[in-house]
Short mmCIF file of C-alpha atoms and ligand atoms in Angstrom, two decimals:
data_model
loop_
_atom_site.label_atom_id
_atom_site.label_comp_id
_atom_site.label_asym_id
_atom_site.label_seq_id
_atom_site.Cartn_x
_atom_site.Cartn_y
_atom_site.Cartn_z
CA MET I 1 6.24 17.26 -13.57
CA PRO I 2 5.98 20.42 -11.45
CA GLY I 3 8.91 19.40 -9.26
CA ARG I 4 11.30 18.94 -12.12
CA THR I 5 10.35 21.92 -14.26
CA VAL I 6 11.57 24.57 -11.89
CA ASP I 7 15.26 23.96 -12.31
CA ASN I 8 16.97 25.46 -15.33
CA ALA I 9 17.50 22.13 -17.11
CA GLY I 10 13.85 21.20 -16.57
CA ILE I 11 12.65 24.55 -17.94
CA ALA I 12 14.97 24.22 -20.93
CA ASP I 13 13.69 20.67 -21.63
CA ARG I 14 10.10 21.87 -21.68
CA LEU I 15 10.90 24.79 -24.00
CA GLU I 16 12.76 22.44 -26.31
CA ALA I 17 9.81 20.04 -26.34
CA PHE I 18 7.61 23.01 -27.18
CA ALA I 19 9.92 24.01 -30.02
CA SER I 20 9.87 20.46 -31.44
CA LEU I 21 6.10 20.33 -31.35
CA LEU I 22 5.81 23.75 -32.98
CA GLU I 23 7.97 22.41 -35.76
CA LEU I 24 5.77 19.30 -36.01
CA ALA I 25 2.69 21.49 -36.18
CA GLU I 26 4.49 23.30 -38.99
CA ALA I 27 3.81 26.49 -37.11
CA ASN I 28 5.91 29.61 -37.47
CA ALA I 29 9.48 28.37 -37.84
CA TYR I 30 10.74 31.61 -36.34
CA SER I 31 8.97 31.00 -33.04
CA ALA I 32 10.27 27.39 -32.87
CA ARG I 33 13.80 28.72 -33.27
CA ALA I 34 13.14 31.42 -30.69
CA TYR I 35 12.05 28.78 -28.14
CA ARG I 36 15.09 26.68 -28.91
CA ARG I 37 17.41 29.61 -28.42
CA ALA I 38 15.67 30.58 -25.19
CA ALA I 39 16.12 27.00 -23.98
CA GLU I 40 19.81 27.20 -24.70
CA THR I 41 20.14 30.49 -22.84
CA ILE I 42 18.25 29.10 -19.85
CA ARG I 43 20.34 25.92 -19.78
CA GLY I 44 23.48 28.01 -19.51
CA ALA I 45 22.15 30.64 -17.10
CA PRO I 46 24.25 30.86 -13.94
CA ILE I 47 21.26 31.57 -11.66
CA PRO I 48 17.86 29.86 -11.16
CA VAL I 49 15.66 31.17 -13.95
CA ALA I 50 12.50 30.39 -11.96
CA ASP I 51 13.58 33.08 -9.43
CA LEU I 52 14.02 35.58 -12.26
CA VAL I 53 10.54 34.71 -13.56
CA ARG I 54 9.02 35.21 -10.14
CA ALA I 55 10.86 38.52 -9.73
CA GLY I 56 9.59 39.67 -13.11
CA ARG I 57 13.18 40.00 -14.40
CA VAL I 58 13.49 37.12 -16.83
CA ARG I 59 13.50 39.39 -19.89
CA GLU I 60 16.96 40.53 -18.79
CA LEU I 61 18.14 37.25 -20.31
CA ARG I 62 19.10 37.42 -23.97
CA GLY I 63 16.39 36.30 -26.39
CA ILE I 64 13.48 36.21 -23.89
CA GLY I 65 10.64 38.42 -25.15
CA PRO I 66 7.13 38.90 -23.79
CA GLY I 67 5.75 35.76 -25.50
CA ILE I 68 8.32 33.45 -24.00
CA GLU I 69 8.09 35.25 -20.69
CA ALA I 70 4.35 34.48 -20.48
CA ARG I 71 5.01 30.78 -21.12
CA LEU I 72 7.75 30.75 -18.51
CA ARG I 73 5.47 32.34 -15.93
CA GLU I 74 2.81 29.72 -16.65
CA LEU I 75 5.37 26.94 -16.33
CA VAL I 76 6.83 28.23 -13.07
CA GLU I 77 3.41 28.93 -11.55
CA THR I 78 1.41 25.86 -12.69
CA GLY I 79 4.18 23.36 -13.51
CA GLN I 80 3.05 23.06 -17.13
CA ILE I 81 2.37 24.91 -20.38
CA ALA I 82 -1.24 24.30 -21.40
CA GLU I 83 -0.58 24.80 -25.11
CA LEU I 84 2.29 22.35 -24.97
CA ALA I 85 0.07 19.72 -23.37
CA GLU I 86 -2.59 20.36 -26.04
CA LEU I 87 -0.03 20.08 -28.88
CA GLU I 88 1.16 16.78 -27.38
CA ARG I 89 -2.40 15.44 -27.39
CA GLU I 90 -3.10 16.68 -30.89
CA LEU I 91 0.09 15.74 -32.62
CA ALA I 92 0.82 12.38 -31.02
CA PRO I 93 4.63 12.82 -30.96
CA GLY I 94 5.04 9.05 -30.56
CA LEU I 95 3.47 8.49 -33.93
CA VAL I 96 5.44 11.29 -35.52
CA GLY I 97 8.66 9.92 -34.09
CA LEU I 98 7.86 6.44 -35.38
CA GLY I 99 6.80 7.89 -38.74
CA ARG I 100 10.08 9.79 -39.10
CA TYR I 101 11.99 6.69 -38.21
CA LEU I 102 10.13 4.94 -41.01
CA GLY I 103 11.07 7.73 -43.40
CA LEU I 104 7.75 9.61 -43.39
CA GLY I 105 7.36 13.34 -42.86
CA ALA I 106 5.64 14.61 -39.73
CA LYS I 107 2.53 15.73 -41.64
CA ARG I 108 2.21 12.47 -43.53
CA SER I 109 2.57 10.49 -40.29
CA VAL I 110 -0.28 12.41 -38.74
CA GLU I 111 -2.45 11.99 -41.87
CA ILE I 112 -1.92 8.25 -41.92
CA ALA I 113 -2.61 7.97 -38.19
CA ARG I 114 -5.86 9.97 -38.64
CA ALA I 115 -6.97 7.89 -41.60
CA LEU I 116 -6.41 4.71 -39.59
CA GLY I 117 -7.91 6.19 -36.41
CA VAL I 118 -4.82 5.25 -34.37
CA ARG I 119 -3.26 7.30 -31.64
CA THR I 120 -0.15 5.40 -30.49
CA PRO I 121 2.74 3.63 -32.16
CA GLU I 122 1.37 0.28 -30.90
CA GLU I 123 -1.99 0.90 -32.55
CA LEU I 124 -0.18 1.83 -35.77
CA ARG I 125 1.73 -1.45 -35.64
CA ASP I 126 -1.46 -3.41 -35.02
CA ALA I 127 -3.21 -1.64 -37.89
CA ALA I 128 -0.23 -2.36 -40.18
CA ALA I 129 -0.09 -6.01 -39.08
CA ALA I 130 -3.84 -6.28 -39.83
CA GLY I 131 -3.15 -5.16 -43.39
CA ARG I 132 -4.91 -1.85 -42.98
CA LEU I 133 -2.14 0.42 -44.28
CA GLY I 134 -3.33 -0.28 -47.82
CA THR I 135 -6.68 1.34 -47.01
CA VAL I 136 -5.10 4.75 -46.47
CA PRO I 137 -5.46 7.03 -49.50
CA GLY I 138 -2.10 7.39 -51.22
CA ILE I 139 -0.56 4.19 -49.86
CA GLY I 140 -0.21 1.69 -52.68
CA PRO I 141 0.97 -1.91 -52.34
CA LYS I 142 4.63 -0.85 -52.82
CA THR I 143 4.59 1.77 -50.06
CA GLU I 144 2.72 -0.61 -47.79
CA ALA I 145 5.39 -3.28 -48.31
CA ARG I 146 8.13 -0.78 -47.65
CA LEU I 147 6.51 0.44 -44.44
CA LEU I 148 5.83 -3.13 -43.25
CA GLU I 149 9.42 -4.02 -43.93
CA ALA I 150 10.67 -0.92 -42.09
CA LEU I 151 8.42 -1.76 -39.12
CA ALA I 152 9.76 -5.32 -39.01
CA ARG I 153 13.37 -4.61 -39.62
CA GLU I 154 15.90 -5.77 -37.06
CA ALA I 155 18.89 -4.25 -38.80
CA GLU I 156 20.99 -1.51 -37.25
CA PRO I 157 18.87 1.57 -36.70
CA ARG I 158 19.96 4.61 -38.66
CA PRO I 159 18.41 8.06 -38.77
CA PRO I 160 18.23 9.82 -42.13
CA ARG I 161 21.25 11.90 -41.19
CA GLY I 162 23.43 12.29 -38.19
CA LEU I 163 22.87 14.61 -35.23
CA VAL I 164 25.39 17.30 -34.51
CA LEU I 165 27.70 16.14 -31.76
CA THR I 166 26.45 18.64 -29.14
CA ARG I 167 22.83 17.62 -29.61
CA ALA I 168 23.76 13.90 -29.61
CA ARG I 169 25.83 14.31 -26.46
CA GLU I 170 23.03 16.10 -24.73
CA LEU I 171 20.46 13.47 -25.75
CA VAL I 172 22.59 10.40 -24.95
CA GLY I 173 24.19 12.01 -21.86
CA GLY I 174 20.75 12.91 -20.49
CA ILE I 175 19.48 9.35 -20.92
CA ALA I 176 22.65 7.84 -19.48
CA ASP I 177 22.43 10.10 -16.40
CA VAL I 178 18.87 9.12 -15.60
CA LEU I 179 19.54 5.40 -16.12
CA HIS I 180 22.97 5.47 -14.42
CA GLY I 181 24.54 4.10 -17.56
CA GLU I 182 27.39 5.11 -19.89
CA PRO I 183 27.03 6.95 -23.16
CA ALA I 184 28.31 4.78 -26.00
CA GLY I 185 28.10 4.68 -29.81
CA ASP I 186 29.21 7.56 -32.01
CA VAL I 187 29.01 10.04 -29.17
CA ARG I 188 31.71 8.26 -27.18
CA ARG I 189 33.95 8.32 -30.17
CA TRP I 190 33.21 12.06 -30.60
CA ARG I 191 32.09 11.65 -34.21
CA ASP I 192 31.26 14.98 -35.85
CA SER I 193 27.83 13.73 -36.90
CA CYS I 194 26.28 10.95 -34.78
CA GLU I 195 24.11 8.24 -36.21
CA LEU I 196 24.51 5.37 -33.76
CA LEU I 197 23.37 6.57 -30.36
CA ALA I 198 23.65 4.11 -27.53
CA VAL I 199 23.58 3.89 -23.73
CA VAL I 200 24.94 0.90 -21.84
CA CYS I 201 23.80 0.07 -18.32
CA ALA I 202 25.00 -2.58 -15.89
CA ALA I 203 21.70 -4.23 -14.92
CA PRO I 204 21.19 -7.26 -12.73
CA ASP I 205 17.51 -7.06 -13.62
CA PRO I 206 17.16 -5.69 -17.14
CA SER I 207 13.39 -5.32 -17.06
CA VAL I 208 13.63 -2.40 -14.62
CA VAL I 209 16.04 -0.44 -16.84
CA LEU I 210 14.13 -1.27 -20.00
CA ALA I 211 10.90 -0.03 -18.44
CA ARG I 212 12.52 3.20 -17.25
CA PHE I 213 13.99 3.72 -20.73
CA ALA I 214 10.62 3.31 -22.38
CA ALA I 215 9.14 5.84 -19.98
CA LEU I 216 11.73 8.55 -20.57
CA PRO I 217 10.35 11.84 -21.91
CA GLN I 218 13.04 11.78 -24.65
CA ILE I 219 11.81 8.43 -26.00
CA VAL I 220 8.45 8.70 -27.73
CA ALA I 221 8.22 5.11 -29.03
CA VAL I 222 10.07 1.83 -28.58
CA VAL I 223 10.61 0.20 -31.97
CA GLU I 224 12.55 -2.89 -30.92
CA GLN I 225 12.75 -4.77 -27.66
CA ASP I 226 14.57 -7.81 -26.46
CA THR I 227 15.37 -9.15 -22.94
CA ARG I 228 18.54 -7.06 -22.62
CA ARG I 229 18.26 -4.49 -25.41
CA ALA I 230 15.80 -1.96 -26.75
CA VAL I 231 15.72 0.68 -29.45
CA GLY I 232 13.59 3.76 -28.84
CA VAL I 233 13.06 6.80 -31.06
CA THR I 234 12.94 10.48 -30.21
CA VAL I 235 10.33 12.84 -31.48
CA GLU I 236 12.71 13.67 -34.31
CA GLY I 237 12.73 10.00 -35.29
CA VAL I 238 16.27 9.45 -34.06
CA PRO I 239 16.85 5.89 -32.78
CA VAL I 240 18.65 5.39 -29.47
CA GLU I 241 19.79 1.94 -28.45
CA LEU I 242 19.75 0.81 -24.82
CA VAL I 243 21.88 -2.15 -23.75
CA ALA I 244 21.14 -3.54 -20.28
CA ALA I 245 24.25 -5.70 -19.75
CA GLU I 246 24.82 -8.24 -17.01
CA PRO I 247 27.19 -6.49 -14.59
CA GLU I 248 29.94 -9.07 -15.09
CA ARG I 249 29.78 -8.42 -18.87
CA PHE I 250 29.43 -4.65 -18.81
CA GLY I 251 32.94 -3.96 -20.12
CA ALA I 252 32.49 -6.06 -23.26
CA ALA I 253 29.02 -4.60 -23.82
CA LEU I 254 30.34 -1.06 -23.52
CA LEU I 255 33.21 -1.79 -25.91
CA ARG I 256 30.79 -3.33 -28.46
CA ALA I 257 28.27 -0.51 -28.20
CA THR I 258 31.02 2.10 -28.56
CA GLY I 259 32.13 0.75 -31.95
CA SER I 260 33.11 1.31 -34.61
CA ALA I 261 31.80 -1.95 -36.02
CA ALA I 262 35.04 -2.55 -37.93
CA TYR I 263 37.18 -1.87 -34.87
CA VAL I 264 35.18 -4.22 -32.65
CA ALA I 265 34.99 -6.93 -35.26
CA ALA I 266 38.79 -7.05 -35.44
CA LEU I 267 38.96 -7.63 -31.67
CA GLU I 268 36.28 -10.33 -31.45
CA PRO I 269 35.75 -12.62 -29.71
CA LEU I 270 35.69 -10.26 -26.75
CA PRO I 271 36.28 -11.82 -23.34
CA ASP I 272 33.59 -11.01 -20.77
CA ALA I 273 34.67 -8.54 -18.09
CA ALA I 274 33.03 -6.07 -15.78
CA ASP I 275 34.95 -3.10 -17.13
CA GLU I 276 36.51 -2.10 -20.38
CA ALA I 277 40.11 -1.98 -19.17
CA ALA I 278 39.77 -5.61 -18.07
CA VAL I 279 38.54 -6.61 -21.52
CA TYR I 280 41.61 -5.02 -23.11
CA GLY I 281 43.82 -6.56 -20.41
CA ALA I 282 42.44 -10.05 -21.15
CA LEU I 283 43.16 -9.42 -24.87
CA GLY I 284 46.73 -8.49 -23.96
CA LEU I 285 46.20 -4.94 -25.26
CA PRO I 286 46.50 -1.44 -23.75
CA TRP I 287 43.22 0.42 -23.34
CA CYS I 288 42.37 2.41 -26.44
CA PRO I 289 40.84 5.92 -26.32
CA PRO I 290 37.43 5.75 -28.02
CA GLU I 291 38.39 8.48 -30.50
CA LEU I 292 40.91 6.07 -32.07
CA ARG I 293 38.45 3.25 -32.54
CA GLU I 294 37.44 4.00 -36.12
CA GLU I 295 39.51 1.36 -37.86
CA PRO I 296 40.97 -1.91 -36.62
CA PHE I 297 43.94 -1.09 -34.32
CA ARG I 298 45.77 -3.29 -31.81
CA GLY I 299 48.85 -1.24 -31.06
CA GLU I 300 50.01 1.12 -28.36
CA PRO I 301 47.96 4.34 -28.69
CA PRO I 302 49.91 7.63 -28.56
CA ALA I 303 49.50 9.95 -25.59
CA LEU I 304 46.74 12.08 -27.11
CA LEU I 305 46.24 15.82 -26.56
CA GLU I 306 44.25 16.61 -23.38
CA GLU I 307 42.04 19.65 -22.86
CA ALA I 308 44.17 20.59 -19.86
CA ASP I 309 47.15 21.01 -22.20
CA ILE I 310 45.54 24.00 -23.90
CA ARG I 311 46.93 27.34 -22.76
CA GLY I 312 44.84 29.74 -24.78
CA ASP I 313 42.14 30.21 -27.41
CA LEU I 314 43.32 31.82 -30.61
CA HIS I 315 39.99 32.43 -32.40
CA CYS I 316 37.09 34.28 -30.83
CA HIS I 317 34.79 37.19 -31.64
CA THR I 318 33.47 40.23 -29.80
CA THR I 319 30.81 42.91 -30.28
CA TRP I 320 33.25 44.58 -32.70
CA SER I 321 31.91 42.11 -35.26
CA ASP I 322 29.27 39.41 -34.61
CA GLY I 323 30.22 38.32 -31.10
CA ARG I 324 28.03 38.95 -28.08
CA ALA I 325 30.62 39.93 -25.46
CA SER I 326 33.15 42.76 -25.20
CA VAL I 327 36.90 42.38 -25.49
CA GLU I 328 37.30 42.50 -21.73
CA GLU I 329 34.47 40.04 -21.10
CA MET I 330 36.04 37.53 -23.46
CA GLY I 331 39.41 38.09 -21.79
CA ARG I 332 37.99 37.56 -18.31
CA ALA I 333 36.10 34.45 -19.39
CA ALA I 334 39.21 33.00 -20.99
CA ARG I 335 41.27 33.82 -17.90
CA ALA I 336 38.61 32.16 -15.69
CA ARG I 337 39.11 29.00 -17.74
CA GLY I 338 42.73 29.00 -16.65
CA TYR I 339 44.15 30.18 -19.96
CA GLU I 340 47.20 32.40 -20.30
CA TYR I 341 46.05 34.17 -23.47
CA VAL I 342 43.14 34.68 -25.88
CA ALA I 343 43.22 36.15 -29.38
CA ILE I 344 40.42 38.46 -30.41
CA CYS I 345 39.76 37.69 -34.11
CA ASP I 346 36.85 39.72 -35.36
CA HIS I 347 35.73 39.68 -38.99
CA THR I 348 36.83 41.94 -41.83
CA PRO I 349 34.28 43.70 -44.16
CA ALA I 350 34.29 41.07 -46.95
CA VAL I 351 32.53 38.57 -44.68
CA GLY I 352 29.39 40.42 -45.80
CA ALA I 353 26.54 39.35 -43.55
CA VAL I 354 27.95 41.07 -40.45
CA GLN I 355 29.99 44.18 -39.77
CA GLY I 356 33.70 43.79 -40.28
CA LEU I 357 36.69 45.81 -39.06
CA LEU I 358 38.16 48.49 -41.30
CA PRO I 359 41.80 49.54 -40.76
CA ASP I 360 40.76 52.35 -38.44
CA ASP I 361 38.62 49.94 -36.41
CA VAL I 362 41.59 47.63 -36.02
CA ARG I 363 43.60 50.54 -34.55
CA ARG I 364 40.77 51.55 -32.19
CA GLN I 365 40.19 47.96 -31.08
CA GLY I 366 43.92 47.78 -30.36
CA GLU I 367 43.51 50.61 -27.83
CA GLU I 368 40.65 48.78 -26.18
CA ILE I 369 42.72 45.60 -26.01
CA ALA I 370 45.64 47.47 -24.49
CA ALA I 371 43.34 48.88 -21.81
CA ALA I 372 41.91 45.40 -21.09
CA ASN I 373 45.42 44.02 -20.78
CA GLU I 374 46.23 46.57 -18.08
CA ARG I 375 43.32 45.23 -16.06
CA LEU I 376 43.86 41.49 -16.83
CA ALA I 377 47.66 41.16 -16.61
CA PRO I 378 49.52 38.88 -16.52
CA PHE I 379 46.79 37.29 -18.65
CA ARG I 380 47.19 38.52 -22.21
CA VAL I 381 44.57 39.50 -24.74
CA LEU I 382 46.17 39.23 -28.20
CA ARG I 383 45.31 41.52 -31.05
CA GLY I 384 44.10 39.20 -33.76
CA ILE I 385 41.91 39.25 -36.83
CA GLU I 386 39.88 36.75 -38.82
CA CYS I 387 40.79 38.17 -42.18
CA ASP I 388 38.71 37.15 -45.18
CA ILE I 389 40.51 35.65 -48.11
CA LEU I 390 39.14 37.49 -51.18
CA PRO I 391 38.22 35.47 -54.28
CA ASP I 392 41.55 36.29 -55.91
CA GLY I 393 43.55 35.19 -52.86
CA ARG I 394 44.37 38.65 -51.57
CA LEU I 395 43.58 39.43 -47.95
CA ASP I 396 40.85 41.80 -46.88
CA LEU I 397 43.19 44.16 -44.99
CA PRO I 398 46.43 45.75 -46.21
CA ASP I 399 49.75 44.29 -44.98
CA ASP I 400 50.64 47.38 -42.93
CA VAL I 401 47.49 46.78 -40.84
CA LEU I 402 48.12 43.05 -40.47
CA ALA I 403 51.67 43.88 -39.41
CA GLN I 404 50.31 45.58 -36.25
CA LEU I 405 48.64 42.40 -35.05
CA ASP I 406 49.81 39.53 -32.84
CA TRP I 407 47.82 36.85 -34.61
CA VAL I 408 46.17 36.59 -38.08
CA GLN I 409 43.66 33.88 -39.00
CA ALA I 410 42.83 33.70 -42.71
CA SER I 411 39.36 32.47 -43.66
CA VAL I 412 37.32 31.71 -46.74
CA HIS I 413 33.71 32.69 -46.14
CA GLY I 414 32.01 33.60 -49.43
CA GLY I 415 32.61 31.60 -52.60
CA GLN I 416 32.87 28.15 -51.01
CA ARG I 417 31.66 26.56 -54.26
CA MET I 418 34.72 27.52 -56.31
CA PRO I 419 36.17 24.72 -58.42
CA ARG I 420 39.09 22.83 -56.90
CA ARG I 421 41.91 24.56 -58.73
CA GLU I 422 40.70 28.12 -58.17
CA MET I 423 39.90 27.46 -54.52
CA THR I 424 43.28 25.88 -53.88
CA GLU I 425 45.18 28.70 -55.63
CA ARG I 426 43.09 31.24 -53.72
CA VAL I 427 44.03 29.74 -50.33
CA GLU I 428 47.61 29.10 -51.38
CA GLU I 429 48.00 32.76 -52.28
CA ALA I 430 46.72 33.79 -48.84
CA LEU I 431 49.09 31.40 -47.05
CA ARG I 432 51.99 33.03 -48.85
CA ASN I 433 51.17 36.31 -47.08
CA PRO I 434 53.86 36.55 -44.38
CA TYR I 435 51.45 37.76 -41.67
CA VAL I 436 49.03 34.80 -41.88
CA ARG I 437 49.53 32.41 -38.97
CA CYS I 438 46.61 30.00 -39.29
CA LEU I 439 44.03 28.86 -41.82
CA SER I 440 40.55 28.82 -40.24
CA HIS I 441 37.93 26.13 -40.91
CA PRO I 442 39.73 24.99 -44.08
CA LYS I 443 36.96 22.84 -45.63
CA GLY I 444 34.19 25.38 -45.00
CA ARG I 445 31.45 22.84 -44.34
CA ILE I 446 28.41 23.45 -42.13
CA ILE I 447 27.34 20.05 -40.88
CA ASN I 448 23.99 18.98 -42.41
CA ARG I 449 23.77 22.28 -44.33
CA ARG I 450 26.78 22.92 -46.52
CA PRO I 451 29.14 20.31 -47.96
CA GLU I 452 32.90 20.64 -47.80
CA ASN I 453 34.53 22.91 -50.35
CA ALA I 454 36.79 21.46 -53.06
CA LEU I 455 40.06 22.68 -51.50
CA ASP I 456 42.98 20.34 -52.26
CA LEU I 457 44.21 19.72 -48.73
CA GLU I 458 47.31 17.84 -49.77
CA ARG I 459 48.49 20.88 -51.74
CA VAL I 460 47.49 23.30 -48.95
CA PHE I 461 49.28 21.24 -46.35
CA GLN I 462 52.45 21.37 -48.42
CA VAL I 463 52.26 25.18 -48.73
CA ALA I 464 51.38 25.58 -45.03
CA LEU I 465 54.41 23.52 -44.15
CA GLU I 466 56.66 25.66 -46.37
CA GLU I 467 55.27 28.85 -44.91
CA GLY I 468 55.04 27.77 -41.28
CA VAL I 469 51.28 28.33 -41.19
CA ALA I 470 49.13 26.32 -38.77
CA LEU I 471 45.80 24.55 -39.49
CA GLU I 472 42.77 25.20 -37.33
CA VAL I 473 40.50 22.57 -35.79
CA ASN I 474 37.45 24.80 -35.42
CA GLY I 475 35.30 23.73 -32.40
CA LEU I 476 31.95 25.20 -33.48
CA PRO I 477 29.50 22.28 -33.15
CA ASP I 478 28.31 22.50 -36.75
CA ARG I 479 31.78 23.04 -38.19
CA LEU I 480 34.42 20.78 -36.51
CA ASP I 481 36.74 21.65 -39.32
CA LEU I 482 39.34 20.22 -39.99
CA ARG I 483 37.60 16.96 -39.15
CA GLY I 484 39.35 13.98 -37.60
CA GLU I 485 40.50 12.26 -40.80
CA HIS I 486 41.93 15.49 -42.14
CA VAL I 487 43.62 16.34 -38.85
CA ARG I 488 45.35 12.98 -39.03
CA ASP I 489 46.69 13.77 -42.51
CA ALA I 490 47.85 17.18 -41.32
CA VAL I 491 49.62 15.75 -38.28
CA ARG I 492 51.26 13.04 -40.37
CA ALA I 493 52.49 15.77 -42.75
CA GLY I 494 54.16 17.50 -39.79
CA LEU I 495 51.82 20.52 -39.63
CA GLU I 496 51.09 22.55 -36.59
CA ILE I 497 47.52 22.32 -35.31
CA VAL I 498 45.59 25.06 -33.52
CA CYS I 499 42.56 24.01 -31.44
CA SER I 500 40.11 26.96 -31.40
CA THR I 501 36.51 27.61 -30.54
CA ASP I 502 35.56 30.48 -32.85
CA ALA I 503 33.51 31.55 -29.83
CA HIS I 504 30.93 34.26 -30.40
CA SER I 505 30.04 34.41 -26.67
CA THR I 506 31.84 33.73 -23.40
CA ARG I 507 29.94 30.50 -22.95
CA ALA I 508 31.04 29.23 -26.38
CA LEU I 509 34.63 29.08 -25.06
CA GLU I 510 33.42 25.64 -23.86
CA TYR I 511 33.60 24.36 -27.41
CA MET I 512 37.32 23.81 -26.81
CA THR I 513 36.21 20.36 -25.64
CA LEU I 514 34.85 19.66 -29.12
CA SER I 515 37.95 20.98 -30.83
CA VAL I 516 40.27 18.94 -28.60
CA HIS I 517 38.34 15.70 -29.09
CA THR I 518 38.15 16.26 -32.85
CA ALA I 519 41.94 16.71 -32.79
CA ARG I 520 42.25 13.50 -30.79
CA ARG I 521 40.28 11.72 -33.54
CA GLY I 522 43.18 12.82 -35.72
CA TRP I 523 45.73 11.20 -33.39
CA THR I 524 46.98 14.60 -32.21
CA THR I 525 49.43 14.81 -29.33
CA ARG I 526 50.26 17.88 -27.28
CA ALA I 527 53.44 18.45 -29.23
CA ASP I 528 51.42 18.91 -32.45
CA VAL I 529 49.38 21.79 -31.10
CA LEU I 530 50.61 25.41 -31.09
CA ASN I 531 48.28 26.65 -28.39
CA THR I 532 49.59 24.18 -25.85
CA ARG I 533 52.69 26.36 -25.76
CA PRO I 534 53.38 29.48 -23.70
CA LEU I 535 52.50 32.99 -24.90
CA GLN I 536 56.01 33.67 -26.17
CA SER I 537 55.72 30.88 -28.74
CA ILE I 538 52.67 32.61 -30.17
CA LEU I 539 54.38 36.01 -30.20
CA ASP I 540 57.52 34.62 -31.82
CA GLY I 541 55.72 34.51 -35.16
CA ARG I 542 55.68 31.84 -37.74
CA ARG I 543 57.47 28.64 -37.23
CA ALA I 544 60.62 28.24 -39.34
CA PRO I 545 59.71 26.87 -42.75
CA ARG I 546 60.24 23.14 -43.35
ZN1 ZN W 1 34.98 32.11 -39.94
ZN1 ZN W 2 35.41 33.21 -36.59
#
């Protein structure tokens, strides 16, 4: 697609496809990651990357080395990457996607396909239907039966584990854009990990939309098809449902495809209507924000927090620890978003893996922040810290240093596996420190990589309430911590919420969207959120104890 590849999104798509195929080929995992990172940089680049490539300046972008530069030049000049085309021929991504959907690894899928001499998902189905799976070495009658059953199943598609919200939004949003449909499923409810991915289109003639869906580069195989519905899988084996609704029924179809199943079931039977508001109207109900549709609910929804209510970001990093931008760059980027303030919260030494600020660094950073404030006024850069909570509950900086600061986040990084009682006592001790204003990412999980810690939130909420400490909703895509259910408990308990990005770059200030929607999943209103208030409320210190 030479025409499409020259814009930044097109280039990023091709690099991502390359990364996925390198992973399939079980090539160097480092280079797959490097291509993915480069794709992310290019997607966010403010200028046309093709121009930089032509001018020989593309290596000025972060993470683009000579290897990636050579591929980019090939892509810009010829419209394709030869090695990518070859990998696509060799690895049959359609088969791998189908195999992963069936619960097979990439390598095993390719082995089975080779043994059967098939090259496409359709040929694999035919071979399976003809009873040939049993002829493949290593496939006994049991495995054959399981695979046949998986191939035939009409039940709800489910990937082995959810996609992180950013990836799911990009995938579903990209498909919805091309098909002029609406993203639905878990993405529309802003779930932290998305399993049910769906797009709903209003389609007088469904065959056109279904054909375009099947031809999308994101969809490597269609595993189910009906007159007005199809399920396709991505190269990662992730199923995506397409609903091609009759235009006069689009509203009901969107509501159904948005879920959750329990929420929708409690509203059935849904009246047909062209838009969702009309469906609710016919049911005699107010429209319900998708974030609240987890459990059956027929009442009046509260006026949820909006992103426009946020006046500042209270957790971000700079080059003083592991961030990529300077104090002033973060300040300018926050000001450009329309904020009134931003708190610079770099790490302290106990975080380990990266450099942390010693007391003298805190003082010197304070001078840099004061200088930035002279240039950025009336916008305000706050002197903050993300202070590690040591295993015994003490903080990683002495009180006289914390006392100089405008804003102190306390964080557990190492030792997330502590038993419940020790962990809870550790955090409780930190919250008793009079300088701590907010507990960062309280449950410590990394989505798909590290489970939540054993922290007793009920106890922590009680102490936080007594001490006037706020709870963070961390907006990093693989954290989203507190998650929606826990936010709801915190809000019910009367706690103050802080929506933060934990940004390590200026671009990551965008993750406020994820934090806000996660807070909305916890029924948060503007009044619950500290950083919807003016600067003075932040400077006033802890809220009076309850
Ligand atoms: Zn942290
Ligand atoms: Zn942080």
